[in-house]
CSV table of C-alpha atoms and ligand atoms in Angstrom, one decimal:
chain,number,residue,atom,x,y,z
D,1115,UNK,CA,54.0,73.8,-95.0
D,1116,UNK,CA,56.7,71.6,-96.4
D,1117,UNK,CA,59.2,74.3,-95.9
D,1118,UNK,CA,58.2,74.8,-92.3
D,1119,UNK,CA,58.4,71.1,-91.7
D,1120,UNK,CA,61.9,71.0,-93.1
D,1121,UNK,CA,62.9,73.9,-90.9
D,1122,UNK,CA,61.5,72.2,-87.9
D,1123,UNK,CA,63.2,69.0,-88.7
D,1124,UNK,CA,66.5,70.7,-89.3
D,1125,UNK,CA,66.2,72.5,-86.1
D,1126,UNK,CA,65.4,69.3,-84.3
D,1127,UNK,CA,68.4,67.6,-85.8
D,1128,UNK,CA,70.6,70.5,-84.9
D,1129,UNK,CA,69.3,70.5,-81.3
D,1130,UNK,CA,69.8,66.8,-81.1
D,1131,UNK,CA,73.4,67.1,-82.1
D,1132,UNK,CA,74.2,70.0,-79.9
D,1133,UNK,CA,72.6,68.0,-77.1
D,1134,UNK,CA,74.7,65.0,-77.8
D,1135,UNK,CA,77.8,67.1,-78.1
D,1136,UNK,CA,77.1,68.5,-74.6
D,1137,UNK,CA,76.2,65.3,-73.0
D,1138,UNK,CA,78.7,62.9,-74.4
D,1139,UNK,CA,81.9,64.1,-72.7
D,1140,UNK,CA,80.1,64.2,-69.4
D,1141,UNK,CA,78.9,60.6,-69.8
D,1142,UNK,CA,82.4,59.5,-70.6
D,1143,UNK,CA,83.8,61.3,-67.6
D,1144,UNK,CA,81.3,59.6,-65.2
D,1145,UNK,CA,82.3,56.4,-63.4
D,1146,UNK,CA,80.0,53.5,-64.4
D,1147,UNK,CA,76.8,53.5,-62.3
D,1148,UNK,CA,77.4,50.0,-61.2
D,1149,UNK,CA,80.7,50.7,-59.6
D,1150,UNK,CA,79.1,53.6,-57.8
D,1151,UNK,CA,76.5,51.3,-56.3
D,1152,UNK,CA,78.9,48.5,-55.5
D,1153,UNK,CA,81.0,50.7,-53.2
D,1154,UNK,CA,77.8,51.3,-51.2
D,1155,UNK,CA,78.3,55.0,-51.7
D,1156,UNK,CA,74.8,55.6,-53.0
D,1157,UNK,CA,73.3,59.0,-52.3
D,1158,UNK,CA,69.6,59.7,-52.0
D,1159,UNK,CA,69.3,60.7,-55.7
D,1160,UNK,CA,70.9,57.4,-56.6
D,1161,UNK,CA,68.5,55.5,-54.3
D,1162,UNK,CA,65.5,57.2,-56.0
D,1163,UNK,CA,66.9,56.4,-59.5
D,1164,UNK,CA,67.5,52.8,-58.4
D,1165,UNK,CA,64.0,52.6,-57.0
D,1166,UNK,CA,62.5,53.7,-60.3
D,1167,UNK,CA,64.4,51.1,-62.2
D,1168,UNK,CA,63.4,48.4,-59.7
D,1169,UNK,CA,59.8,49.5,-59.9
D,1170,UNK,CA,59.5,48.9,-63.6
D,1171,UNK,CA,62.1,46.1,-63.8
D,1172,UNK,CA,63.0,43.5,-61.3
D,1173,UNK,CA,60.3,44.5,-58.8
D,1174,UNK,CA,57.6,43.7,-61.5
D,1175,UNK,CA,55.4,46.4,-59.9
D,1176,UNK,CA,54.2,47.8,-63.3
D,1177,UNK,CA,52.8,44.4,-64.2
D,1178,UNK,CA,49.9,45.4,-62.0
D,1179,UNK,CA,50.4,49.1,-61.1
D,1180,UNK,CA,49.6,50.4,-64.5
D,1181,UNK,CA,46.6,52.0,-66.3
D,1182,UNK,CA,44.7,48.8,-66.7
D,1183,UNK,CA,42.8,49.4,-63.5
D,1184,UNK,CA,43.7,46.3,-61.5
D,1185,UNK,CA,45.8,48.1,-59.0
D,1186,UNK,CA,46.3,51.7,-58.0
D,1187,UNK,CA,48.2,53.4,-60.8
D,1188,UNK,CA,51.1,54.5,-58.6
D,1189,UNK,CA,52.9,56.2,-61.5
D,1190,UNK,CA,49.9,58.4,-62.3
D,1191,UNK,CA,48.0,58.8,-59.0
D,1192,UNK,CA,48.6,61.9,-57.0
D,1193,UNK,CA,50.5,60.1,-54.2
D,1194,UNK,CA,50.7,63.3,-52.1
D,1195,UNK,CA,46.9,62.8,-51.7
D,1196,UNK,CA,46.3,59.1,-51.9
D,1197,UNK,CA,49.1,57.8,-49.5
D,1198,UNK,CA,48.3,60.1,-46.5
D,1199,UNK,CA,44.6,59.3,-47.0
D,1200,UNK,CA,45.3,55.6,-46.3
D,1201,UNK,CA,46.7,56.3,-42.9
D,1202,UNK,CA,43.5,58.0,-41.7
D,1203,UNK,CA,41.2,55.4,-43.4
D,1204,UNK,CA,38.9,53.9,-40.8
D,1205,UNK,CA,39.9,50.4,-42.0
D,1206,UNK,CA,43.7,51.0,-41.6
D,1207,UNK,CA,45.2,49.2,-38.6
D,1208,UNK,CA,48.9,49.1,-39.7
D,1209,UNK,CA,52.1,50.4,-38.2
D,1210,UNK,CA,51.6,54.0,-39.4
D,1211,UNK,CA,48.1,54.3,-38.0
D,1212,UNK,CA,47.6,57.8,-36.5
D,1213,UNK,CA,51.0,59.1,-37.7
D,1214,UNK,CA,51.7,61.6,-40.4
D,1215,UNK,CA,54.7,63.0,-42.3
D,1216,UNK,CA,57.4,61.5,-44.4
D,1217,UNK,CA,58.4,58.8,-41.8
D,1218,UNK,CA,54.8,57.5,-41.7
D,1219,UNK,CA,54.7,57.3,-45.5
D,1220,UNK,CA,57.9,55.3,-45.4
D,1221,UNK,CA,56.3,52.9,-42.9
D,1222,UNK,CA,53.2,52.5,-44.9
D,1223,UNK,CA,55.0,51.9,-48.2
D,1224,UNK,CA,57.3,49.2,-46.7
D,1225,UNK,CA,54.4,47.6,-45.0
D,1226,UNK,CA,52.5,47.5,-48.3
D,1227,UNK,CA,55.4,45.6,-49.8
D,1228,UNK,CA,56.0,43.2,-46.9
D,1229,UNK,CA,52.4,42.6,-45.8
D,1230,UNK,CA,50.1,43.6,-48.7
D,1231,UNK,CA,47.0,42.3,-46.9
D,1232,UNK,CA,47.5,44.5,-43.9
D,1233,UNK,CA,45.5,47.2,-45.6
D,1234,UNK,CA,43.7,46.6,-48.9
D,1235,UNK,CA,42.8,49.7,-50.9
D,1236,UNK,CA,39.0,49.7,-51.3
D,1237,UNK,CA,37.9,47.9,-54.5
D,1238,UNK,CA,41.2,46.1,-55.1
D,1239,UNK,CA,40.9,43.1,-52.9
D,1240,UNK,CA,40.8,39.5,-54.1
D,1241,UNK,CA,37.3,38.6,-55.4
D,1242,UNK,CA,35.0,37.5,-52.7
D,1243,UNK,CA,37.2,38.6,-49.8
D,1244,UNK,CA,35.5,42.0,-49.2
D,1245,UNK,CA,38.8,43.8,-49.5
D,1246,UNK,CA,40.5,41.8,-46.7
D,1247,UNK,CA,43.0,39.9,-48.9
D,1248,UNK,CA,45.3,41.7,-51.4
D,1249,UNK,CA,46.2,40.0,-54.7
D,1250,UNK,CA,49.6,41.6,-54.5
D,1251,UNK,CA,52.6,39.3,-53.9
D,1252,UNK,CA,54.8,39.7,-50.8
D,1253,UNK,CA,57.7,41.3,-52.7
D,1254,UNK,CA,60.6,40.2,-50.4
D,1255,UNK,CA,59.7,36.6,-51.0
D,1256,UNK,CA,60.0,34.5,-54.2
D,1257,UNK,CA,59.4,35.0,-57.0
D,1258,UNK,CA,60.1,38.7,-56.7
D,1259,UNK,CA,62.6,38.5,-53.9
D,1260,UNK,CA,63.6,42.1,-53.3
D,1261,UNK,CA,66.2,42.8,-50.7
D,1262,UNK,CA,65.7,45.3,-47.9
D,1263,UNK,CA,67.9,47.8,-49.7
D,1264,UNK,CA,65.9,47.3,-52.9
D,1265,UNK,CA,62.6,47.9,-51.0
D,1266,UNK,CA,64.1,51.0,-49.4
D,1267,UNK,CA,65.1,52.3,-52.9
D,1268,UNK,CA,61.5,51.8,-54.2
D,1269,UNK,CA,60.3,53.5,-51.0
D,1270,UNK,CA,62.6,56.5,-51.7
D,1271,UNK,CA,61.3,56.6,-55.3
D,1272,UNK,CA,57.6,56.6,-54.2
D,1273,UNK,CA,58.2,59.0,-51.2
D,1274,UNK,CA,59.9,61.4,-53.7
D,1275,UNK,CA,57.0,61.1,-56.1
D,1276,UNK,CA,54.6,61.9,-53.3
D,1277,UNK,CA,56.5,65.1,-52.6
D,1278,UNK,CA,58.2,64.0,-49.3
D,1279,UNK,CA,61.9,64.0,-48.6
D,1280,UNK,CA,62.9,60.3,-48.6
D,1281,UNK,CA,63.6,59.1,-45.1
D,1282,UNK,CA,65.0,55.6,-45.8
D,1283,UNK,CA,68.5,54.8,-44.7
D,1284,UNK,CA,71.2,54.9,-47.3
D,1285,UNK,CA,73.1,51.6,-47.8
D,1286,UNK,CA,76.4,51.6,-46.0
D,1287,UNK,CA,79.6,50.6,-47.7
D,1288,UNK,CA,79.7,46.9,-48.6
D,1289,UNK,CA,75.9,46.5,-48.6
D,1290,UNK,CA,75.7,46.4,-52.3
D,1291,UNK,CA,72.3,45.8,-54.0
D,1292,UNK,CA,72.1,42.8,-56.2
D,1293,UNK,CA,74.2,43.3,-59.3
D,1294,UNK,CA,71.3,42.8,-61.7
D,1295,UNK,CA,69.4,45.6,-60.0
D,1296,UNK,CA,72.2,48.1,-60.6
D,1297,UNK,CA,72.8,47.5,-64.2
D,1298,UNK,CA,69.8,48.8,-66.0
D,1299,UNK,CA,70.0,47.3,-69.3
D,1300,UNK,CA,70.9,43.7,-69.5
D,1301,UNK,CA,67.6,42.2,-68.4
D,1302,UNK,CA,65.7,44.1,-71.1
D,1303,UNK,CA,68.4,44.2,-73.7
D,1304,UNK,CA,69.5,40.7,-74.4
D,1305,UNK,CA,66.9,38.1,-75.4
D,1306,UNK,CA,66.5,35.3,-72.8
D,1307,UNK,CA,68.2,32.1,-74.0
D,1308,UNK,CA,66.2,29.5,-72.1
D,1309,UNK,CA,62.5,29.2,-71.1
D,1310,UNK,CA,63.0,29.7,-67.3
D,1311,UNK,CA,65.0,32.9,-67.9
D,1312,UNK,CA,62.3,34.1,-70.3
D,1313,UNK,CA,59.5,33.4,-67.8
D,1314,UNK,CA,61.5,35.3,-65.1
D,1315,UNK,CA,62.2,38.2,-67.4
D,1316,UNK,CA,58.5,38.7,-68.2
D,1317,UNK,CA,57.3,38.1,-64.6
D,1318,UNK,CA,54.9,35.3,-65.6
D,1319,UNK,CA,55.4,33.5,-62.2
D,1320,UNK,CA,54.2,36.7,-60.4
D,1321,UNK,CA,50.6,35.7,-61.5
D,1322,UNK,CA,50.9,32.0,-62.6
D,1323,UNK,CA,52.0,29.1,-60.4
D,1324,UNK,CA,55.2,28.6,-62.3
D,1325,UNK,CA,58.7,27.6,-61.0
D,1326,UNK,CA,57.1,26.9,-57.6
D,1327,UNK,CA,55.7,30.5,-57.1
D,1328,UNK,CA,52.3,29.3,-56.1
D,1329,UNK,CA,50.9,32.6,-57.5
D,1330,UNK,CA,47.1,32.3,-58.2
D,1331,UNK,CA,46.2,35.6,-59.8
D,1332,UNK,CA,46.2,33.8,-63.2
D,1333,UNK,CA,45.1,30.2,-64.0
D,1334,UNK,CA,47.3,27.2,-63.5
D,1335,UNK,CA,49.0,26.4,-66.8
D,1336,UNK,CA,49.7,22.7,-66.0
D,1337,UNK,CA,48.4,20.4,-68.7
D,1338,UNK,CA,47.8,23.4,-71.1
D,1339,UNK,CA,49.3,21.4,-73.9
D,1340,UNK,CA,46.4,19.0,-73.7
D,1341,UNK,CA,43.9,21.8,-74.1
D,1342,UNK,CA,45.5,24.1,-76.6
D,1343,UNK,CA,47.9,23.8,-79.5
D,1344,UNK,CA,51.0,26.0,-79.9
D,1345,UNK,CA,49.2,28.7,-81.8
D,1346,UNK,CA,46.5,29.0,-79.2
D,1347,UNK,CA,49.0,29.2,-76.4
D,1348,UNK,CA,50.9,31.9,-78.2
D,1349,UNK,CA,47.8,33.8,-78.9
D,1350,UNK,CA,46.7,33.8,-75.2
D,1351,UNK,CA,50.1,35.3,-74.4
D,1352,UNK,CA,50.1,37.9,-77.1
D,1353,UNK,CA,46.4,38.8,-77.0
D,1354,UNK,CA,45.2,37.7,-73.6
D,1355,UNK,CA,41.8,39.4,-73.9
D,1356,UNK,CA,40.9,37.5,-77.1
D,1357,UNK,CA,39.7,34.6,-74.9
D,1358,UNK,CA,39.4,34.8,-71.2
D,1359,UNK,CA,40.2,31.7,-69.1
D,1360,UNK,CA,37.1,30.5,-67.2
D,1361,UNK,CA,36.8,32.0,-63.7
D,1362,UNK,CA,39.2,34.9,-64.4
D,1363,UNK,CA,38.8,38.4,-65.4
D,1364,UNK,CA,40.0,40.3,-68.5
D,1365,UNK,CA,42.6,43.0,-68.4
D,1366,UNK,CA,44.8,41.6,-65.7
D,1367,UNK,CA,47.4,40.0,-67.8
D,1368,UNK,CA,49.7,42.6,-69.5
D,1369,UNK,CA,48.5,43.3,-73.0
D,1370,UNK,CA,51.9,44.3,-74.5
D,1371,UNK,CA,54.0,41.1,-74.4
D,1372,UNK,CA,53.8,41.1,-78.2
D,1373,UNK,CA,55.8,44.4,-78.2
D,1374,UNK,CA,58.3,43.3,-75.6
D,1375,UNK,CA,59.0,39.7,-76.6
D,1376,UNK,CA,61.3,38.3,-79.3
D,1377,UNK,CA,59.9,35.5,-81.3
D,1378,UNK,CA,62.6,33.3,-80.0
D,1379,UNK,CA,61.5,34.0,-76.4
D,1380,UNK,CA,57.8,33.4,-77.3
D,1381,UNK,CA,58.8,30.0,-78.8
D,1382,UNK,CA,60.8,29.1,-75.7
D,1383,UNK,CA,57.9,29.9,-73.4
D,1384,UNK,CA,55.2,28.1,-75.6
D,1385,UNK,CA,57.4,25.1,-75.8
D,1386,UNK,CA,58.0,25.1,-72.0
D,1387,UNK,CA,54.3,25.6,-71.2
D,1388,UNK,CA,53.0,22.8,-73.4
D,1389,UNK,CA,55.3,20.3,-71.8
D,1390,UNK,CA,54.1,21.2,-68.2
D,1391,UNK,CA,52.7,18.0,-66.7
D,1392,UNK,CA,49.1,18.0,-65.5
M,763,HEC,C1,50.3,41.0,-59.0
M,763,HEC,C2,49.9,42.4,-58.9
M,763,HEC,C3,50.8,43.3,-58.1
M,763,HEC,C4,52.1,43.4,-58.1
M,763,HEC,C5,53.1,42.6,-59.0
M,763,HEC,C6,52.5,44.5,-57.2
M,763,HEC,N1,51.3,45.0,-56.7
M,763,HEC,FE1,51.2,46.5,-55.3
M,763,HEC,N2,49.2,46.3,-55.2
M,763,HEC,C7,48.5,45.5,-56.0
M,763,HEC,C8,47.1,45.7,-55.7
M,763,HEC,C9,45.9,45.0,-56.4
M,763,HEC,C10,47.0,46.7,-54.7
M,763,HEC,C11,45.7,47.3,-54.1
M,763,HEC,C12,45.3,46.4,-53.0
M,763,HEC,C13,46.1,46.6,-51.7
M,763,HEC,O1,46.0,47.7,-51.1
M,763,HEC,O2,46.8,45.7,-51.4
M,763,HEC,C14,48.4,47.1,-54.4
M,763,HEC,C15,48.7,48.0,-53.5
M,763,HEC,C16,50.0,48.6,-53.4
M,763,HEC,C17,50.3,49.7,-52.6
M,763,HEC,C18,49.4,50.6,-51.8
M,763,HEC,C19,48.9,51.6,-52.8
M,763,HEC,C20,48.0,52.7,-52.2
M,763,HEC,O3,47.6,53.5,-53.0
M,763,HEC,O4,47.8,52.8,-51.0
M,763,HEC,C21,51.7,49.9,-52.7
M,763,HEC,C22,52.5,51.0,-52.1
M,763,HEC,C23,52.2,48.9,-53.6
M,763,HEC,N3,51.1,48.1,-54.0
M,763,HEC,C24,53.5,48.8,-54.0
M,763,HEC,C25,53.9,47.8,-54.9
M,763,HEC,C26,55.3,47.7,-55.3
M,763,HEC,C27,56.4,48.6,-54.8
M,763,HEC,C28,55.4,46.6,-56.1
M,763,HEC,C29,56.6,46.1,-56.8
M,763,HEC,C30,57.8,45.8,-55.9
M,763,HEC,C31,54.1,46.1,-56.2
M,763,HEC,N4,53.2,46.8,-55.5
M,763,HEC,C32,53.8,44.9,-57.0
M,763,HEC,C33,48.9,44.6,-56.9
M,763,HEC,C34,50.3,44.3,-57.2
M,764,HEC,C1,49.6,40.4,-63.9
M,764,HEC,C2,49.3,39.0,-63.9
M,764,HEC,C3,49.7,38.2,-65.1
M,764,HEC,C4,51.0,38.1,-65.6
M,764,HEC,C5,52.2,38.9,-65.3
M,764,HEC,C6,50.9,37.1,-66.7
M,764,HEC,N1,49.6,36.5,-66.7
M,764,HEC,FE1,49.0,35.1,-67.9
M,764,HEC,N2,47.1,35.3,-67.3
M,764,HEC,C7,46.7,36.1,-66.2
M,764,HEC,C8,45.3,36.1,-66.0
M,764,HEC,C9,44.4,36.8,-65.0
M,764,HEC,C10,44.8,35.2,-67.0
M,764,HEC,C11,43.3,34.7,-67.2
M,764,HEC,C12,42.6,35.7,-68.0
M,764,HEC,C13,42.9,35.6,-69.4
M,764,HEC,O1,42.7,34.5,-70.0
M,764,HEC,O2,43.3,36.6,-70.0
M,764,HEC,C14,46.0,34.7,-67.7
M,764,HEC,C15,45.9,33.8,-68.8
M,764,HEC,C16,47.0,33.2,-69.4
M,764,HEC,C17,47.0,32.1,-70.3
M,764,HEC,C18,45.7,31.4,-70.8
M,764,HEC,C19,45.4,30.3,-69.8
M,764,HEC,C20,44.2,29.5,-70.2
M,764,HEC,O3,44.0,28.5,-69.5
M,764,HEC,O4,43.4,29.9,-71.0
M,764,HEC,C21,48.3,31.8,-70.6
M,764,HEC,C22,48.8,30.7,-71.6
M,764,HEC,C23,49.1,32.7,-69.9
M,764,HEC,N3,48.3,33.6,-69.2
M,764,HEC,C24,50.5,32.8,-70.0
M,764,HEC,C25,51.3,33.8,-69.4
M,764,HEC,C26,52.7,33.9,-69.7
M,764,HEC,C27,53.5,33.0,-70.5
M,764,HEC,C28,53.1,35.0,-69.0
M,764,HEC,C29,54.5,35.7,-69.0
M,764,HEC,C30,55.0,36.0,-70.3
M,764,HEC,C31,51.9,35.6,-68.3
M,764,HEC,N4,50.9,34.8,-68.6
M,764,HEC,C32,52.0,36.7,-67.5
M,764,HEC,C33,47.5,37.0,-65.5
M,764,HEC,C34,48.9,37.2,-65.8
């Protein structure tokens, strides 16, 4: 047993090094991704890759589109089935009604982002609205504020995932996507150094009315310092299901902030929240 394990481990190490040896020179030879994007010379593969990064990053889509069941799990669903089925749904009255094919899917996806309430997937509407109002934020407005090119990139990513050839236009030279969208790392890598940056980094204002977002998926946090001490506020961020705020449901707030946040970021956020006026 042990011998086999050692062999497997050695093999793994060997493969890993061979892998690196093969990859490294190519990586060094490539121009930095950012430059490629800033010239506007993005091909469709680049658009799809950008869309994937935006989906999990700046777009904050995975805050809700995950496996917690509060929104369709767009990364796990078979989009080749679900997306076309929306267009023939009796309740669907949007721009792609009665159409089919990749172009219709593009229209549906862009519409979902610009006017989420145009069609609400059954069972996911805001409570008490009988699936007529979507809890999803309009993503080309604050706080998410995606540009048209960024929404096109996400559309290309989702079209591709659904098995369609992306039909979105490529950005022309000079139409550079926002710099923070193109460089993958820095948002996730460096710890936020002030509270507003930390709140933006973790998408709190997508659900809570913070920094003027007027989001109402989560409770208002104004005056929270009067109701809870620091430890209780921290706990409700790190372990949201431990105690559910009155009138709200469990499982909506991401459960993994504890894994993503630095202690310094948590402290900044707690300090900021407890000082919010009533
Ligand atoms: C605050 C939670 C939330 C966020 C953030 C969010 N969505 Fe949604 N989204 C939903 C919910 C809930 C639905 C289902 C109700 C509906 O159809 O509007 C939905 C529906 C959709 C649909 C239709 C899915 C289908 O199966 O027909 C698409 C496409 C979509 N969202 C894309 C996005 C993208 C792209 C982003 C990020 C830029 C995003 N969403 C961010 C909650 C969210
Ligand atoms: C996808 C939506 C969503 C996101 C993103 C989100 N929250 Fe929440 N949050 C909720 C919901 C819904 C509740 C109420 C249910 C509960 O208590 O878990 C809540 C509850 C809370 C509470 C407890 C409020 C009370 O009155 O008991 C605090 C504090 C809080 N969130 C802070 C944050 C912070 C800080 C962030 C960002 C790091 C954040 N939330 C991100 C949806 C969200």
